[in-house]
Amino acid sequence: MLFTSEHEQLRQSIGDFIDREINPNMDEWEREGNFSAHVLFKKMGKLGWLGITKPEAYGGVGLDYSYGLVMAEELGRIRGMGVSTAIGVQTDMATPALARFGSDELRKEFLAPAISGDYVACIGVSEPHAGSDVAAIKTRAVKQGNEYVITGTKTWITNSTQADWICLLVNTGGGSKYKNKSLIVVPMKSKGITVSEKFDKLGMHSSDTAQIFFDNVRVPSRFLIGEEGAGFSYQMLQFQEERLFCAVCNLKRLETVISETIDYTSQRMAFGNPILDNQAVHFQLAEMQTEIEALRALTYRACELYINGHDATKLASMAKLKIGRLCRDIPFECMRFWGGQGFMSENYITRVYRDCAIVPIGGGADEIMLTIIAKYLGILPGQSQRPNGKNQ
């Protein structure tokens, strides 16, 4: 992918903002277990960064996803995945379907304030019994007159305790589980919504995550995004941006782990020599960095397909699978090179190790990514189409 001077200016501006407005606060936000999404998002909204790829008619910048990719990659410099994930929910997970399929009225009411940072959004897909198996959700919206009445629950919802609205995947009919679902915008202040206490998680301490309960929640039928019954397809499209975001957002986070490990092992002495001088150490660090660069190239290629209107599902799934593996392996291996210091909570490597544990799970588990890739290769059991030797 070839980046223009505009891409690089955006990269520099976001990096400066992170250094000035976010990273100096990260340790405090991690200790407090939260950050003010409304305050941070409003600052970002004024700079146009919450709507880089969104339509200009609703306050967006109207650029293609390569600019969104640049922003997502820079967000990996944030020294806490909780904040970068919260931003990604706002830009790449809760709003793409609304921006693409929502009515003009609905976009003015909910997308525009999400782009400006006046509203915080969240995405409601996972349920206690349905995580990666999206089709198994049970939350239901029943049409009554000009309203939907919603009953059910969603869990592991990022931004849930601060959100102004949720992009909610619900069952709206019978028949095929892939054609009976819809996406509906639900204001979080609606009567009948209860939000649990914030979850105590292994990592991402600065991110608010909770369970949301819907007890006969009524919303106008005009809050439906696009067509009724098309929600599963819309959510699959949203997953493309979510998985690209997940892959590219963690590249610089892992590179920081490697660079800080190099700094530490070059100074820490063992048996009269720097730890870095051990071949087992510097060879492994070199291989890790190679894996990151390979994934960067894959993610950029997936982005090129996406912005040119091609199906990027296979490559986006490969990128999501690979980042999950690297997020599991690189922090752990680097942490070992720090010895006892690597086990200390105040060490950034330890924070990344905790935060990264979610990457092979959230947005579709590794096994789901493998299933999607196998499907595109035509090698799933029972598929009528089998590989024919041609590139796919």
XYZ file of C-alpha atoms in Angstrom:
392
model
C 0.000 0.000 0.000
C 1.295 3.453 -0.944
C 0.619 6.170 1.594
C 0.341 9.826 0.619
C 1.575 12.882 2.497
C -1.990 13.238 3.805
C -1.768 9.771 5.343
C 1.529 10.651 6.995
C 0.219 13.967 8.302
C -2.706 12.126 9.863
C -0.329 9.591 11.396
C 1.837 12.332 12.888
C -1.117 14.289 14.261
C -2.639 11.239 15.943
C 0.726 10.239 17.384
C 1.222 13.710 18.854
C -2.286 13.621 20.333
C -1.626 10.238 21.950
C 1.627 11.494 23.469
C -0.066 14.630 24.778
C -3.590 13.590 25.777
C -3.616 9.836 26.377
C -0.356 8.177 27.379
C 0.411 10.562 30.273
C -2.923 9.480 31.802
C -2.806 5.755 31.097
C -1.341 4.595 34.416
C -3.989 6.549 36.333
C -6.800 5.283 34.108
C -5.599 1.710 34.571
C -5.536 2.140 38.368
C -8.987 3.736 38.395
C -10.377 1.050 36.095
C -11.951 3.526 33.699
C -11.511 6.684 31.653
C -13.985 9.355 30.595
C -14.950 8.342 27.074
C -17.090 11.463 26.680
C -14.180 13.779 27.444
C -11.649 11.960 25.248
C -14.059 11.314 22.377
C -15.147 14.949 22.319
C -11.519 15.998 21.853
C -11.086 13.466 19.075
C -14.404 14.419 17.512
C -13.341 18.052 17.223
C -10.318 16.875 15.243
C -12.487 14.784 12.921
C -10.953 11.479 13.937
C -14.150 9.646 14.929
C -15.550 10.012 11.431
C -12.572 9.677 9.126
C -14.374 7.163 6.894
C -17.918 8.365 7.570
C -20.097 10.477 5.207
C -19.482 14.204 5.204
C -23.233 14.830 5.429
C -23.141 13.678 9.064
C -19.904 15.369 10.096
C -17.491 12.757 8.788
C -14.450 13.345 6.614
C -15.506 10.936 3.863
C -12.099 9.332 3.279
C -11.508 5.702 2.333
C -10.565 3.047 4.867
C -6.827 3.422 4.232
C -7.028 6.548 6.392
C -8.960 4.659 9.028
C -6.243 2.019 8.912
C -3.561 4.651 9.543
C -5.463 5.886 12.570
C -5.970 2.362 13.889
C -2.266 1.579 13.500
C -1.301 4.702 15.435
C -3.732 3.815 18.217
C -1.442 0.868 18.894
C 0.931 3.385 20.476
C -1.533 3.898 23.333
C -0.067 2.245 26.414
C -3.275 0.453 27.306
C -5.531 -1.597 25.049
C -8.628 -0.582 26.992
C -8.589 2.917 25.537
C -7.668 1.950 21.971
C -10.406 -0.692 21.975
C -12.981 1.803 23.253
C -12.082 4.132 20.369
C -12.261 1.249 17.901
C -15.743 0.327 19.109
C -16.841 3.885 18.331
C -15.251 4.061 14.879
C -15.078 0.505 13.497
C -17.565 -1.684 15.354
C -20.736 0.149 16.414
C -21.101 2.662 13.558
C -20.193 1.135 10.137
C -23.614 -0.459 9.517
C -25.428 2.678 10.640
C -23.265 4.806 8.343
C -23.846 2.484 5.373
C -27.444 1.336 5.768
C -29.164 3.662 8.244
C -31.868 6.068 7.194
C -30.993 9.729 6.810
C -33.041 10.538 9.920
C -31.369 7.819 11.985
C -27.883 8.883 10.938
C -28.587 12.490 11.839
C -29.891 11.430 15.242
C -27.191 8.923 16.254
C -24.282 8.794 13.790
C -23.625 12.551 13.683
C -23.235 12.907 17.481
C -21.069 9.758 17.558
C -18.777 11.357 14.972
C -18.631 14.635 16.900
C -17.920 12.816 20.163
C -21.109 13.987 21.846
C -22.421 10.427 21.993
C -20.546 7.282 23.026
C -21.606 4.114 21.202
C -21.326 0.421 21.955
C -22.044 -2.741 19.984
C -24.298 -5.504 21.326
C -23.725 -8.905 19.748
C -22.334 -11.362 22.332
C -24.600 -13.055 24.856
C -23.770 -15.361 27.791
C -24.367 -18.429 25.613
C -23.480 -16.917 22.208
C -20.084 -15.373 21.658
C -18.430 -16.398 18.408
C -21.631 -18.256 17.444
C -23.437 -15.063 16.440
C -26.386 -16.916 14.896
C -27.251 -18.425 18.299
C -28.270 -15.147 19.958
C -31.621 -15.147 21.778
C -32.319 -11.451 22.373
C -35.572 -10.675 20.581
C -37.362 -7.604 19.256
C -41.093 -8.033 18.634
C -42.896 -5.527 16.418
C -45.884 -3.917 18.122
C -47.444 -1.136 16.091
C -44.739 1.386 15.300
C -42.411 0.094 18.021
C -40.063 -2.796 18.734
C -40.254 -4.413 22.174
C -36.856 -5.857 23.094
C -36.140 -8.590 25.647
C -32.837 -10.326 26.341
C -29.285 -9.656 27.426
C -25.882 -8.814 25.988
C -22.556 -9.324 27.738
C -18.869 -8.402 27.521
C -19.961 -5.057 26.099
C -17.183 -2.463 25.808
C -18.207 1.150 26.590
C -21.437 -0.173 28.116
C -21.434 1.849 31.339
C -20.842 5.134 29.488
C -22.643 4.555 26.192
C -25.468 6.765 24.944
C -26.689 4.176 22.427
C -26.074 0.594 21.423
C -26.079 -0.983 17.967
C -28.046 -4.072 18.952
C -28.257 -7.360 17.060
C -31.615 -9.022 17.767
C -33.938 -11.682 16.421
C -36.918 -10.071 14.682
C -38.546 -13.098 13.092
C -38.579 -16.855 12.613
C -37.109 -19.056 9.937
C -33.437 -19.217 9.065
C -31.166 -18.038 11.889
C -29.155 -16.142 9.281
C -32.155 -14.234 7.928
C -34.204 -13.535 11.055
C -31.910 -10.938 12.633
C -31.846 -7.162 12.550
C -29.672 -4.324 13.815
C -31.498 -1.714 15.864
C -30.230 1.481 17.485
C -31.295 1.507 21.120
C -30.741 4.570 23.352
C -29.147 3.394 26.600
C -31.456 5.600 28.685
C -34.497 3.693 27.444
C -36.842 2.398 30.150
C -36.200 -1.269 30.884
C -32.416 -1.227 30.350
C -30.225 -2.274 33.274
C -26.420 -2.310 33.177
C -24.463 -4.539 35.549
C -21.480 -3.482 37.609
C -18.310 -3.127 35.567
C -16.602 -6.483 35.084
C -13.320 -7.228 36.852
C -11.188 -8.395 33.922
C -7.735 -9.917 33.551
C -6.643 -7.012 31.359
C -7.905 -3.858 29.662
C -8.523 -2.380 33.101
C -9.130 1.115 31.729
C -12.070 -0.103 29.626
C -15.572 -0.378 31.055
C -17.114 -3.737 30.201
C -20.439 -4.973 31.568
C -23.610 -6.950 30.913
C -26.759 -5.219 29.647
C -30.292 -6.456 30.352
C -33.304 -5.538 28.215
C -36.715 -5.957 29.897
C -39.490 -5.036 27.452
C -37.535 -2.076 26.131
C -39.556 -0.092 23.610
C -37.962 1.820 20.743
C -39.531 3.316 17.602
C -39.478 1.014 14.589
C -37.656 3.772 12.681
C -34.581 2.929 14.798
C -34.119 -0.173 12.610
C -30.878 -0.030 10.610
C -31.569 -0.852 6.965
C -33.883 -3.760 6.275
C -35.463 -6.086 8.798
C -33.911 -9.552 8.572
C -30.633 -8.291 7.114
C -28.911 -7.833 10.475
C -26.715 -10.913 10.270
C -25.303 -9.806 6.916
C -24.796 -6.256 8.175
C -22.947 -7.553 11.228
C -20.702 -9.748 9.097
C -19.737 -6.625 7.138
C -19.039 -4.759 10.379
C -16.797 -7.629 11.435
C -14.538 -6.928 8.447
C -13.655 -3.496 9.792
C -13.481 -4.786 13.364
C -11.025 -7.526 12.416
C -8.869 -5.227 10.303
C -8.847 -2.761 13.192
C -7.869 -5.504 15.640
C -5.002 -6.679 13.439
C -3.459 -3.313 12.627
C -4.085 -1.693 16.027
C -1.866 -4.205 17.788
C 1.150 -4.017 15.465
C 2.803 -1.041 17.135
C 1.833 -2.321 20.562
C 3.825 -5.490 19.897
C 6.667 -3.502 18.327
C 6.879 -1.435 21.508
C 7.136 -4.641 23.527
C 10.022 -5.767 21.338
C 11.838 -2.414 21.390
C 11.549 -2.069 25.168
C 12.749 -5.649 25.586
C 15.759 -4.852 23.397
C 16.542 -1.810 25.539
C 16.267 -3.801 28.760
C 18.223 -6.857 27.633
C 20.992 -4.695 26.169
C 21.571 -3.199 29.633
C 20.841 -6.147 31.913
C 23.982 -8.233 32.501
C 24.070 -11.982 33.086
C 27.276 -14.019 33.360
C 29.306 -10.997 32.338
C 27.458 -10.149 29.115
C 24.233 -8.352 28.159
C 21.292 -10.738 27.956
C 20.704 -9.490 24.412
C 24.041 -10.974 23.320
C 22.662 -14.476 23.740
C 21.840 -15.839 20.305
C 18.629 -17.394 21.613
C 17.469 -13.901 22.615
C 18.417 -11.742 19.643
C 17.427 -14.395 17.102
C 13.980 -14.700 18.659
C 13.485 -10.937 18.791
C 14.491 -10.694 15.132
C 11.997 -13.392 14.208
C 9.233 -11.669 16.167
C 9.787 -8.423 14.310
C 9.735 -10.306 11.013
C 6.359 -11.816 11.900
C 4.978 -8.347 12.649
C 6.159 -6.967 9.307
C 4.630 -9.920 7.473
C 1.313 -9.327 9.207
C 1.491 -5.624 8.407
C 1.830 -6.458 4.704
C -1.103 -8.880 4.891
C -3.293 -6.327 6.654
C -2.420 -3.589 4.169
C -3.330 -5.932 1.301
C -6.658 -6.757 2.940
C -7.318 -3.037 3.296
C -6.578 -2.484 -0.402
C -9.135 -5.145 -1.324
C -11.683 -3.620 1.019
C -11.391 -0.040 -0.237
C -11.561 -1.249 -3.847
C -14.889 -2.950 -3.235
C -13.647 -6.547 -3.147
C -14.439 -9.197 -0.555
C -11.687 -8.939 2.067
C -13.195 -11.507 4.423
C -10.553 -14.195 3.838
C -7.568 -11.900 4.295
C -9.177 -10.015 7.184
C -9.795 -13.354 8.899
C -6.192 -14.383 8.271
C -4.981 -11.092 9.736
C -7.203 -11.486 12.789
C -5.990 -15.070 13.273
C -2.344 -14.066 12.968
C -2.560 -11.100 15.330
C -4.207 -13.353 17.900
C -1.273 -15.754 17.708
C 1.317 -12.969 17.883
C -0.469 -11.277 20.795
C -0.322 -14.556 22.662
C 3.311 -15.372 21.885
C 5.289 -12.117 21.703
C 4.381 -10.587 25.102
C 4.966 -13.934 26.828
C 8.340 -14.580 25.218
C 9.511 -11.010 25.811
C 8.319 -11.124 29.407
C 10.588 -14.122 29.995
C 13.603 -12.111 28.842
C 12.916 -9.594 31.611
C 13.295 -12.301 34.259
C 11.679 -11.471 37.602
C 11.134 -7.875 36.519
C 8.825 -9.150 33.813
C 6.467 -10.483 36.488
C 5.962 -7.080 38.098
C 2.595 -5.423 37.518
C 4.142 -1.996 36.931
C 6.044 -3.325 33.915
C 4.428 -2.313 30.594
C 5.238 -5.743 29.173
C 3.043 -7.292 31.867
C 0.162 -4.963 30.981
C 0.398 -5.935 27.326
C 0.540 -9.618 28.292
C -2.734 -9.211 30.235
C -4.427 -7.016 27.651
C -3.480 -9.200 24.714
C -5.136 -12.268 26.207
C -8.440 -11.053 24.723
C -7.224 -10.765 21.126
C -7.593 -14.469 20.149
C -11.111 -14.365 21.669
C -12.805 -11.043 20.915
C -14.221 -10.291 17.481
C -14.342 -14.010 16.692
C -12.165 -16.708 18.246
C -9.204 -18.202 16.406
C -11.261 -21.265 15.548
C -13.905 -19.103 13.871
C -11.214 -17.420 11.787
C -9.866 -20.829 10.775
C -13.372 -21.964 9.823
C -13.882 -18.881 7.634
C -10.502 -19.347 5.948
C -11.189 -23.041 5.360
C -14.567 -22.138 3.847
C -12.908 -19.733 1.409
C -10.421 -22.461 0.518
C -13.307 -24.843 -0.133
C -12.035 -27.441 2.311
C -14.708 -27.494 4.998
C -16.244 -30.957 5.483
C -19.428 -31.198 3.448
C -18.590 -28.361 1.063
C -19.465 -29.207 -2.505
C -16.754 -26.930 -3.882
C -13.215 -28.159 -3.448
C -9.898 -26.483 -4.267
C -9.122 -26.493 -7.986
C -5.505 -25.383 -7.763
C -6.246 -21.785 -8.717
C -5.476 -18.854 -6.458
C -8.556 -17.729 -4.560
